[in-house]
Amino acid sequence: MNKKNILVGQSGGPTAVINGSLYGVICEGARHSDAVGCVYGMINGIEGFLADSYMNLSETLSDDDLELLRLTPAAYLGSCRFKLPENLSDSFYRVLFEKLERLDIGYFFYIGGNDSMDTVSKLSRYAAQIKSPIRFIGIPKTIDNDLVLTDHTPGYGSAARYVAASIREIALDASVYQQKSVTIVEIMGRHAGWLTAASVLARKFKGDNPVLIYLPEVAFSPDAFIEKVKEKLTKTSNLVVCISEGINDGNGTFVCELASDVGTDTFGHKMLTGSGKYLENLVKEKLGIKVRSVELNVCQRCSSSCLSATDLDEAAASGRFAVSAALNGETGKMINFIRKSDDPYILEFGTADVNEICNKEKAVPEEWITKDGSDIGDEFIAYARPLIRGSVEVPMKDGLPYFAFRK
Amino acid sequence: MNKKNILVGQSGGPTAVINGSLYGVICEGARHSDAVGCVYGMINGIEGFLADSYMNLSETLSDDDLELLRLTPAAYLGSCRFKLPENLSDSFYRVLFEKLERLDIGYFFYIGGNDSMDTVSKLSRYAAQIKSPIRFIGIPKTIDNDLVLTDHTPGYGSAARYVAASIREIALDASVYQQKSVTIVEIMGRHAGWLTAASVLARKFKGDNPVLIYLPEVAFSPDAFIEKVKEKLTKTSNLVVCISEGINDGNGTFVCELASDVGTDTFGHKMLTGSGKYLENLVKEKLGIKVRSVELNVCQRCSSSCLSATDLDEAAASGRFAVSAALNGETGKMINFIRKSDDPYILEFGTADVNEICNKEKAVPEEWITKDGSDIGDEFIAYARPLIRGSVEVPMKDGLPYFAFRK
């Protein structure tokens, strides 16, 4: 059999398990030494590769390195945000395919979200057009969990676990004082509320914090919000409210854009505030109560402290499955997750047409959000609970997590 | 021997190990059943106790509950920020001591920082004045590590570990893209830079991120900062800069005050947020480069994910030591830590005059900060390294940490 090489890249925002998928690709590539020559990694995705930036992963990484890679958050190979030309006749494609052929690439894997699947779609369509035998497979990755045609995406489970654990701790922290207070926690998710919804998992009993949860899927009304906060404060002295960064009025205006009285710095420039900061000011103004806003920020996507074993295992498995699929002749596909059962949790891997996935977004189903739009229903809990299960021990040195990094 | 009861309270901001100290007090109290009746806990500190809010901890908590308490962040008993009258003739003291006598309290323990030691100081002085036999002991607690007459304080090690681990992960996250960028991380610390200094522990090699570290101990110049960032960007494409929330111009003006209005808390402390946001805008304005600011916020003090075993063990031990000291007749003291050696790390416990501790702040020594004020020296690393060592496994249920809480 004529051996071909693998080229793998990472694209879009970091997650805690994107390197788990890379690990899966490398391991499965090595297992098929009859068909696979070596595994090359694009440095900084397709953009870096175009500038001849790549590395031979098969040669560089020892078994110990590979194990460390598996447990390292962010993106070992570096990432990019690079949109390929819409026109497949663009010389970009000719140049890129010449580079692929020069490296004798037979299998191309791209680990990423919506935009990365757009890359896989275009490259596979171009390959079909010029009858190139190179196979292109997308491996899903996003903390946003917003890819269609898959039950969920690697990266989501660990981020969801981080969010739920942090909210449980923030709720403890917020409750130490007697005086009434509101704590607003802003969670990532511009258009889809999956990650914010995960905050409901922090609740230990009915009525426990977070008492209010707002997703971008439901039109947000500041007035209704203030009324709700007032009502809930009669039962819960220290209220924790979780909001998606992307909460909006339902007509395309984000809450953070409503701030008319944002501060200015010494240069007279507007200090841009987030949705949480805006609502903090609103609560202060309308209710005159102690209020704080907290942005979970990048830690929710890059922390190794809350790695979900389920998530990490699935990330690695989807990398492995991608190599098998490509070797079996598939191309123009994304690896997808098919859930057979919530409890016991049973998952199968499959492939779906990448053209049906790219540039689409999967929202949290309306029926999983309570009618007044301020809470999450039990269907979501049943869906999300299995995804955050299992702890992963990260290697420690001098009290700190020790990670793989390119020297 | 005439048995007396213990009264213990928690005060000031939460930490990851303040309940570790409470656990130590309860366990040691139980061990001395010859001299100690039961252990009462003030709910919401001295403020709650004045309103007759307290609980019998000896009766309420089983051994399993106690173990869970040991691993629970924030403050199980609730906290307060309540300043006792300066005038010891105030009727406040008479009323309080009547309540103490009614509960047959012989030993009073207050777990907290500067302000809490002020409480212990006043109560012990009042007791001396009225010749009350009740003994008052302070147990140190603060993530700020700013108490004098002690090598360090419980709460600091775990917060420092959280900061260092998070910065290591944020640096990975910040480095995935090719384009130059600056990430500014704002860390807690109004007047003392101990916690921000801990970010240096994240560095894996000389020149690694965080490349720049700014503490409130050194006058901060925005112009010099911008020049430094420009210079460092020539060697490090993705720069991570750590700053204390309290960086200031050396004449009492906080950097964040250059940006927006600030409020004050009940002690008249300025409530600081936004130094990072201010510098983010400054970098954008002056260098036109991709820049982001991240506030570690309350997670750095309430996260259980980075509990330092050293810190937690010392917190519990200082609770135990406090009970022994009180039973040995000491009063008007704070438990202090005396370091005998960095490597091997050897620590002894002692007591210090609480009147010499309250209302003072210990800064990071000038000689531990580099001359240009933008980095931390090796002396600090030798000091801080032992404090973040050792992991603690927190009980998990359904993928999330499970904590003790008052029902």
mmCIF file of N, CA, C and O in Angstrom, chain B residues 80-147:
data_model
loop_
_atom_site.group_PDB
_atom_site.id
_atom_site.type_symbol
_atom_site.label_atom_id
_atom_site.label_comp_id
_atom_site.label_asym_id
_atom_site.label_seq_id
_atom_site.Cartn_x
_atom_site.Cartn_y
_atom_site.Cartn_z
ATOM 1 N N CYS B 80 -18.535 38.967 58.535
ATOM 2 C CA CYS B 80 -19.042 40.334 58.652
ATOM 3 C C CYS B 80 -17.866 41.289 58.465
ATOM 4 O O CYS B 80 -16.718 40.885 58.491
ATOM 5 N N ARG B 81 -18.180 42.526 58.242
ATOM 6 C CA ARG B 81 -17.174 43.586 58.319
ATOM 7 C C ARG B 81 -17.741 44.588 59.321
ATOM 8 O O ARG B 81 -18.612 45.376 58.985
ATOM 9 N N PHE B 82 -17.267 44.470 60.545
ATOM 10 C CA PHE B 82 -17.890 45.246 61.623
ATOM 11 C C PHE B 82 -16.780 45.787 62.505
ATOM 12 O O PHE B 82 -15.998 45.035 63.066
ATOM 13 N N LYS B 83 -16.705 47.100 62.591
ATOM 14 C CA LYS B 83 -15.643 47.723 63.384
ATOM 15 C C LYS B 83 -16.166 48.011 64.784
ATOM 16 O O LYS B 83 -17.196 48.661 64.948
ATOM 17 N N LEU B 84 -15.453 47.524 65.784
ATOM 18 C CA LEU B 84 -15.865 47.747 67.174
ATOM 19 C C LEU B 84 -15.576 49.192 67.578
ATOM 20 O O LEU B 84 -14.642 49.808 67.061
ATOM 21 N N PRO B 85 -16.381 49.741 68.517
ATOM 22 C CA PRO B 85 -16.156 51.130 68.948
ATOM 23 C C PRO B 85 -14.728 51.314 69.473
ATOM 24 O O PRO B 85 -14.184 50.422 70.134
ATOM 25 N N GLU B 86 -14.135 52.471 69.154
ATOM 26 C CA GLU B 86 -12.778 52.768 69.637
ATOM 27 C C GLU B 86 -12.786 52.947 71.163
ATOM 28 O O GLU B 86 -11.836 52.582 71.845
ATOM 29 N N ASN B 87 -13.863 53.528 71.652
ATOM 30 C CA ASN B 87 -13.981 53.842 73.072
ATOM 31 C C ASN B 87 -14.407 52.603 73.863
ATOM 32 O O ASN B 87 -15.534 52.114 73.730
ATOM 33 N N LEU B 88 -13.503 52.096 74.691
ATOM 34 C CA LEU B 88 -13.790 50.861 75.424
ATOM 35 C C LEU B 88 -14.868 51.066 76.502
ATOM 36 O O LEU B 88 -15.362 50.099 77.080
ATOM 37 N N SER B 89 -15.228 52.312 76.766
ATOM 38 C CA SER B 89 -16.316 52.574 77.723
ATOM 39 C C SER B 89 -17.684 52.481 77.052
ATOM 40 O O SER B 89 -18.719 52.567 77.719
ATOM 41 N N ASP B 90 -17.685 52.308 75.752
ATOM 42 C CA ASP B 90 -18.950 52.204 75.022
ATOM 43 C C ASP B 90 -19.767 51.024 75.570
ATOM 44 O O ASP B 90 -19.210 49.958 75.881
ATOM 45 N N SER B 91 -21.065 51.206 75.671
ATOM 46 C CA SER B 91 -21.918 50.163 76.258
ATOM 47 C C SER B 91 -21.890 48.882 75.415
ATOM 48 O O SER B 91 -22.248 47.798 75.884
ATOM 49 N N PHE B 92 -21.469 49.010 74.184
ATOM 50 C CA PHE B 92 -21.300 47.854 73.296
ATOM 51 C C PHE B 92 -20.579 46.719 74.009
ATOM 52 O O PHE B 92 -20.972 45.556 73.941
ATOM 53 N N TYR B 93 -19.486 47.062 74.689
ATOM 54 C CA TYR B 93 -18.648 46.033 75.315
ATOM 55 C C TYR B 93 -19.354 45.346 76.473
ATOM 56 O O TYR B 93 -19.257 44.131 76.642
ATOM 57 N N ARG B 94 -20.061 46.154 77.262
ATOM 58 C CA ARG B 94 -20.792 45.580 78.389
ATOM 59 C C ARG B 94 -21.825 44.570 77.895
ATOM 60 O O ARG B 94 -21.910 43.436 78.377
ATOM 61 N N VAL B 95 -22.562 44.983 76.872
ATOM 62 C CA VAL B 95 -23.597 44.111 76.305
ATOM 63 C C VAL B 95 -22.984 42.826 75.751
ATOM 64 O O VAL B 95 -23.468 41.714 76.009
ATOM 65 N N LEU B 96 -21.908 42.977 75.034
ATOM 66 C CA LEU B 96 -21.258 41.810 74.429
ATOM 67 C C LEU B 96 -20.765 40.836 75.490
ATOM 68 O O LEU B 96 -20.989 39.618 75.401
ATOM 69 N N PHE B 97 -20.106 41.373 76.520
ATOM 70 C CA PHE B 97 -19.558 40.492 77.555
ATOM 71 C C PHE B 97 -20.664 39.804 78.361
ATOM 72 O O PHE B 97 -20.494 38.681 78.832
ATOM 73 N N GLU B 98 -21.789 40.466 78.493
ATOM 74 C CA GLU B 98 -22.927 39.796 79.136
ATOM 75 C C GLU B 98 -23.357 38.566 78.331
ATOM 76 O O GLU B 98 -23.642 37.512 78.884
ATOM 77 N N LYS B 99 -23.356 38.748 77.033
ATOM 78 C CA LYS B 99 -23.731 37.617 76.156
ATOM 79 C C LYS B 99 -22.703 36.497 76.267
ATOM 80 O O LYS B 99 -23.050 35.307 76.290
ATOM 81 N N LEU B 100 -21.435 36.859 76.323
ATOM 82 C CA LEU B 100 -20.369 35.849 76.444
ATOM 83 C C LEU B 100 -20.524 35.084 77.755
ATOM 84 O O LEU B 100 -20.379 33.859 77.800
ATOM 85 N N GLU B 101 -20.808 35.829 78.822
ATOM 86 C CA GLU B 101 -20.939 35.177 80.125
ATOM 87 C C GLU B 101 -22.166 34.275 80.186
ATOM 88 O O GLU B 101 -22.126 33.188 80.765
ATOM 89 N N ARG B 102 -23.234 34.727 79.543
ATOM 90 C CA ARG B 102 -24.452 33.922 79.542
ATOM 91 C C ARG B 102 -24.199 32.557 78.886
ATOM 92 O O ARG B 102 -24.785 31.549 79.277
ATOM 93 N N LEU B 103 -23.322 32.534 77.880
ATOM 94 C CA LEU B 103 -22.999 31.267 77.195
ATOM 95 C C LEU B 103 -21.826 30.550 77.861
ATOM 96 O O LEU B 103 -21.347 29.533 77.356
ATOM 97 N N ASP B 104 -21.348 31.126 78.958
ATOM 98 C CA ASP B 104 -20.228 30.532 79.708
ATOM 99 C C ASP B 104 -18.982 30.340 78.821
ATOM 100 O O ASP B 104 -18.355 29.278 78.821
ATOM 101 N N ILE B 105 -18.689 31.376 78.059
ATOM 102 C CA ILE B 105 -17.533 31.333 77.151
ATOM 103 C C ILE B 105 -16.248 31.591 77.941
ATOM 104 O O ILE B 105 -16.171 32.557 78.707
ATOM 105 N N GLY B 106 -15.265 30.726 77.729
ATOM 106 C CA GLY B 106 -13.957 30.934 78.342
ATOM 107 C C GLY B 106 -12.905 31.315 77.316
ATOM 108 O O GLY B 106 -11.897 31.941 77.637
ATOM 109 N N TYR B 107 -13.186 30.912 76.052
ATOM 110 C CA TYR B 107 -12.181 31.070 74.998
ATOM 111 C C TYR B 107 -12.844 31.589 73.737
ATOM 112 O O TYR B 107 -13.799 30.996 73.235
ATOM 113 N N PHE B 108 -12.316 32.678 73.247
ATOM 114 C CA PHE B 108 -12.908 33.358 72.099
ATOM 115 C C PHE B 108 -11.876 33.367 70.963
ATOM 116 O O PHE B 108 -10.763 33.855 71.151
ATOM 117 N N PHE B 109 -12.254 32.825 69.806
ATOM 118 C CA PHE B 109 -11.330 32.788 68.667
ATOM 119 C C PHE B 109 -11.942 33.525 67.477
ATOM 120 O O PHE B 109 -13.115 33.318 67.155
ATOM 121 N N TYR B 110 -11.124 34.356 66.854
ATOM 122 C CA TYR B 110 -11.633 35.116 65.717
ATOM 123 C C TYR B 110 -10.672 34.892 64.555
ATOM 124 O O TYR B 110 -9.477 35.206 64.658
ATOM 125 N N ILE B 111 -11.199 34.312 63.481
ATOM 126 C CA ILE B 111 -10.372 33.977 62.322
ATOM 127 C C ILE B 111 -10.529 35.100 61.301
ATOM 128 O O ILE B 111 -11.625 35.320 60.785
ATOM 129 N N GLY B 112 -9.452 35.825 61.036
ATOM 130 C CA GLY B 112 -9.589 36.939 60.099
ATOM 131 C C GLY B 112 -8.281 37.648 59.838
ATOM 132 O O GLY B 112 -7.198 37.176 60.196
ATOM 133 N N GLY B 113 -8.398 38.819 59.212
ATOM 134 C CA GLY B 113 -7.223 39.605 58.829
ATOM 135 C C GLY B 113 -7.034 40.807 59.744
ATOM 136 O O GLY B 113 -7.339 40.752 60.941
ATOM 137 N N ASN B 114 -6.523 41.889 59.178
ATOM 138 C CA ASN B 114 -6.232 43.107 59.930
ATOM 139 C C ASN B 114 -7.376 43.589 60.811
ATOM 140 O O ASN B 114 -7.207 43.831 61.998
ATOM 141 N N ASP B 115 -8.544 43.730 60.198
ATOM 142 C CA ASP B 115 -9.686 44.301 60.908
ATOM 143 C C ASP B 115 -10.157 43.368 62.014
ATOM 144 O O ASP B 115 -10.590 43.815 63.083
ATOM 145 N N SER B 116 -10.053 42.062 61.759
ATOM 146 C CA SER B 116 -10.462 41.090 62.769
ATOM 147 C C SER B 116 -9.507 41.126 63.951
ATOM 148 O O SER B 116 -9.917 40.928 65.100
ATOM 149 N N MET B 117 -8.231 41.365 63.683
ATOM 150 C CA MET B 117 -7.262 41.451 64.784
ATOM 151 C C MET B 117 -7.522 42.710 65.618
ATOM 152 O O MET B 117 -7.275 42.730 66.825
ATOM 153 N N ASP B 118 -8.064 43.726 64.990
ATOM 154 C CA ASP B 118 -8.482 44.923 65.713
ATOM 155 C C ASP B 118 -9.597 44.561 66.710
ATOM 156 O O ASP B 118 -9.621 45.040 67.848
ATOM 157 N N THR B 119 -10.497 43.694 66.277
ATOM 158 C CA THR B 119 -11.568 43.211 67.154
ATOM 159 C C THR B 119 -10.979 42.453 68.355
ATOM 160 O O THR B 119 -11.359 42.701 69.509
ATOM 161 N N VAL B 120 -10.042 41.547 68.081
ATOM 162 C CA VAL B 120 -9.409 40.767 69.159
ATOM 163 C C VAL B 120 -8.665 41.695 70.112
ATOM 164 O O VAL B 120 -8.732 41.534 71.339
ATOM 165 N N SER B 121 -7.988 42.674 69.561
ATOM 166 C CA SER B 121 -7.247 43.633 70.379
ATOM 167 C C SER B 121 -8.187 44.356 71.342
ATOM 168 O O SER B 121 -7.954 44.405 72.555
ATOM 169 N N LYS B 122 -9.269 44.900 70.806
ATOM 170 C CA LYS B 122 -10.197 45.669 71.646
ATOM 171 C C LYS B 122 -10.845 44.801 72.711
ATOM 172 O O LYS B 122 -10.950 45.185 73.888
ATOM 173 N N LEU B 123 -11.277 43.597 72.308
ATOM 174 C CA LEU B 123 -11.958 42.730 73.272
ATOM 175 C C LEU B 123 -11.005 42.290 74.376
ATOM 176 O O LEU B 123 -11.389 42.233 75.548
ATOM 177 N N SER B 124 -9.764 41.999 74.017
ATOM 178 C CA SER B 124 -8.822 41.544 75.053
ATOM 179 C C SER B 124 -8.449 42.709 75.967
ATOM 180 O O SER B 124 -8.268 42.530 77.173
ATOM 181 N N ARG B 125 -8.383 43.890 75.434
ATOM 182 C CA ARG B 125 -8.086 45.052 76.276
ATOM 183 C C ARG B 125 -9.261 45.355 77.210
ATOM 184 O O ARG B 125 -9.072 45.680 78.381
ATOM 185 N N TYR B 126 -10.461 45.211 76.684
ATOM 186 C CA TYR B 126 -11.631 45.435 77.531
ATOM 187 C C TYR B 126 -11.680 44.382 78.644
ATOM 188 O O TYR B 126 -11.976 44.699 79.808
ATOM 189 N N ALA B 127 -11.374 43.138 78.266
ATOM 190 C CA ALA B 127 -11.384 42.057 79.259
ATOM 191 C C ALA B 127 -10.396 42.348 80.382
ATOM 192 O O ALA B 127 -10.702 42.142 81.567
ATOM 193 N N ALA B 128 -9.215 42.846 80.004
ATOM 194 C CA ALA B 128 -8.190 43.169 81.005
ATOM 195 C C ALA B 128 -8.719 44.262 81.937
ATOM 196 O O ALA B 128 -8.536 44.206 83.168
ATOM 197 N N GLN B 129 -9.390 45.235 81.321
ATOM 198 C CA GLN B 129 -9.922 46.373 82.071
ATOM 199 C C GLN B 129 -10.940 45.938 83.122
ATOM 200 O O GLN B 129 -10.912 46.407 84.252
ATOM 201 N N ILE B 130 -11.815 45.028 82.703
ATOM 202 C CA ILE B 130 -12.852 44.585 83.650
ATOM 203 C C ILE B 130 -12.445 43.302 84.381
ATOM 204 O O ILE B 130 -13.237 42.692 85.087
ATOM 205 N N LYS B 131 -11.192 42.878 84.157
ATOM 206 C CA LYS B 131 -10.662 41.663 84.790
ATOM 207 C C LYS B 131 -11.501 40.425 84.468
ATOM 208 O O LYS B 131 -11.714 39.553 85.313
ATOM 209 N N SER B 132 -11.982 40.348 83.227
ATOM 210 C CA SER B 132 -12.702 39.156 82.781
ATOM 211 C C SER B 132 -11.682 38.051 82.503
ATOM 212 O O SER B 132 -10.608 38.304 81.972
ATOM 213 N N PRO B 133 -12.009 36.806 82.861
ATOM 214 C CA PRO B 133 -11.065 35.703 82.604
ATOM 215 C C PRO B 133 -11.136 35.167 81.156
ATOM 216 O O PRO B 133 -10.401 34.261 80.801
ATOM 217 N N ILE B 134 -12.046 35.706 80.336
ATOM 218 C CA ILE B 134 -12.201 35.187 78.968
ATOM 219 C C ILE B 134 -10.939 35.500 78.158
ATOM 220 O O ILE B 134 -10.405 36.602 78.216
ATOM 221 N N ARG B 135 -10.469 34.512 77.437
ATOM 222 C CA ARG B 135 -9.239 34.674 76.644
ATOM 223 C C ARG B 135 -9.574 34.871 75.169
ATOM 224 O O ARG B 135 -10.432 34.174 74.637
ATOM 225 N N PHE B 136 -8.882 35.825 74.565
ATOM 226 C CA PHE B 136 -9.168 36.213 73.180
ATOM 227 C C PHE B 136 -7.954 35.961 72.298
ATOM 228 O O PHE B 136 -6.883 36.516 72.540
ATOM 229 N N ILE B 137 -8.147 35.130 71.282
ATOM 230 C CA ILE B 137 -7.033 34.778 70.398
ATOM 231 C C ILE B 137 -7.448 34.990 68.940
ATOM 232 O O ILE B 137 -8.545 34.588 68.535
ATOM 233 N N GLY B 138 -6.577 35.604 68.164
ATOM 234 C CA GLY B 138 -6.815 35.777 66.732
ATOM 235 C C GLY B 138 -6.133 34.672 65.938
ATOM 236 O O GLY B 138 -5.026 34.244 66.269
ATOM 237 N N ILE B 139 -6.823 34.188 64.917
ATOM 238 C CA ILE B 139 -6.242 33.185 64.018
ATOM 239 C C ILE B 139 -6.129 33.851 62.644
ATOM 240 O O ILE B 139 -7.136 34.308 62.103
ATOM 241 N N PRO B 140 -4.910 33.936 62.113
ATOM 242 C CA PRO B 140 -4.725 34.736 60.905
ATOM 243 C C PRO B 140 -5.396 34.105 59.683
ATOM 244 O O PRO B 140 -5.465 32.886 59.561
ATOM 245 N N LYS B 141 -5.879 34.937 58.815
ATOM 246 C CA LYS B 141 -6.522 34.518 57.575
ATOM 247 C C LYS B 141 -6.520 35.684 56.616
ATOM 248 O O LYS B 141 -7.078 36.727 56.939
ATOM 249 N N THR B 142 -5.876 35.582 55.511
ATOM 250 C CA THR B 142 -6.058 36.542 54.427
ATOM 251 C C THR B 142 -5.293 36.109 53.206
ATOM 252 O O THR B 142 -4.132 35.714 53.307
ATOM 253 N N ILE B 143 -5.946 36.158 52.065
ATOM 254 C CA ILE B 143 -5.247 35.860 50.807
ATOM 255 C C ILE B 143 -4.219 36.938 50.530
ATOM 256 O O ILE B 143 -3.294 36.730 49.765
ATOM 257 N N ASP B 144 -4.375 38.111 51.155
ATOM 258 C CA ASP B 144 -3.466 39.237 50.880
ATOM 259 C C ASP B 144 -2.083 39.035 51.497
ATOM 260 O O ASP B 144 -1.126 39.684 51.085
ATOM 261 N N ASN B 145 -1.984 38.161 52.507
ATOM 262 C CA ASN B 145 -0.699 37.856 53.150
ATOM 263 C C ASN B 145 -0.046 39.108 53.738
ATOM 264 O O ASN B 145 1.183 39.205 53.790
ATOM 265 N N ASP B 146 -0.862 40.048 54.201
ATOM 266 C CA ASP B 146 -0.299 41.346 54.591
ATOM 267 C C ASP B 146 -0.253 41.576 56.103
ATOM 268 O O ASP B 146 -0.109 42.710 56.557
ATOM 269 N N LEU B 147 -0.376 40.489 56.888
ATOM 270 C CA LEU B 147 -0.283 40.653 58.345
ATOM 271 C C LEU B 147 1.185 40.694 58.777
ATOM 272 O O LEU B 147 2.002 39.905 58.294
#
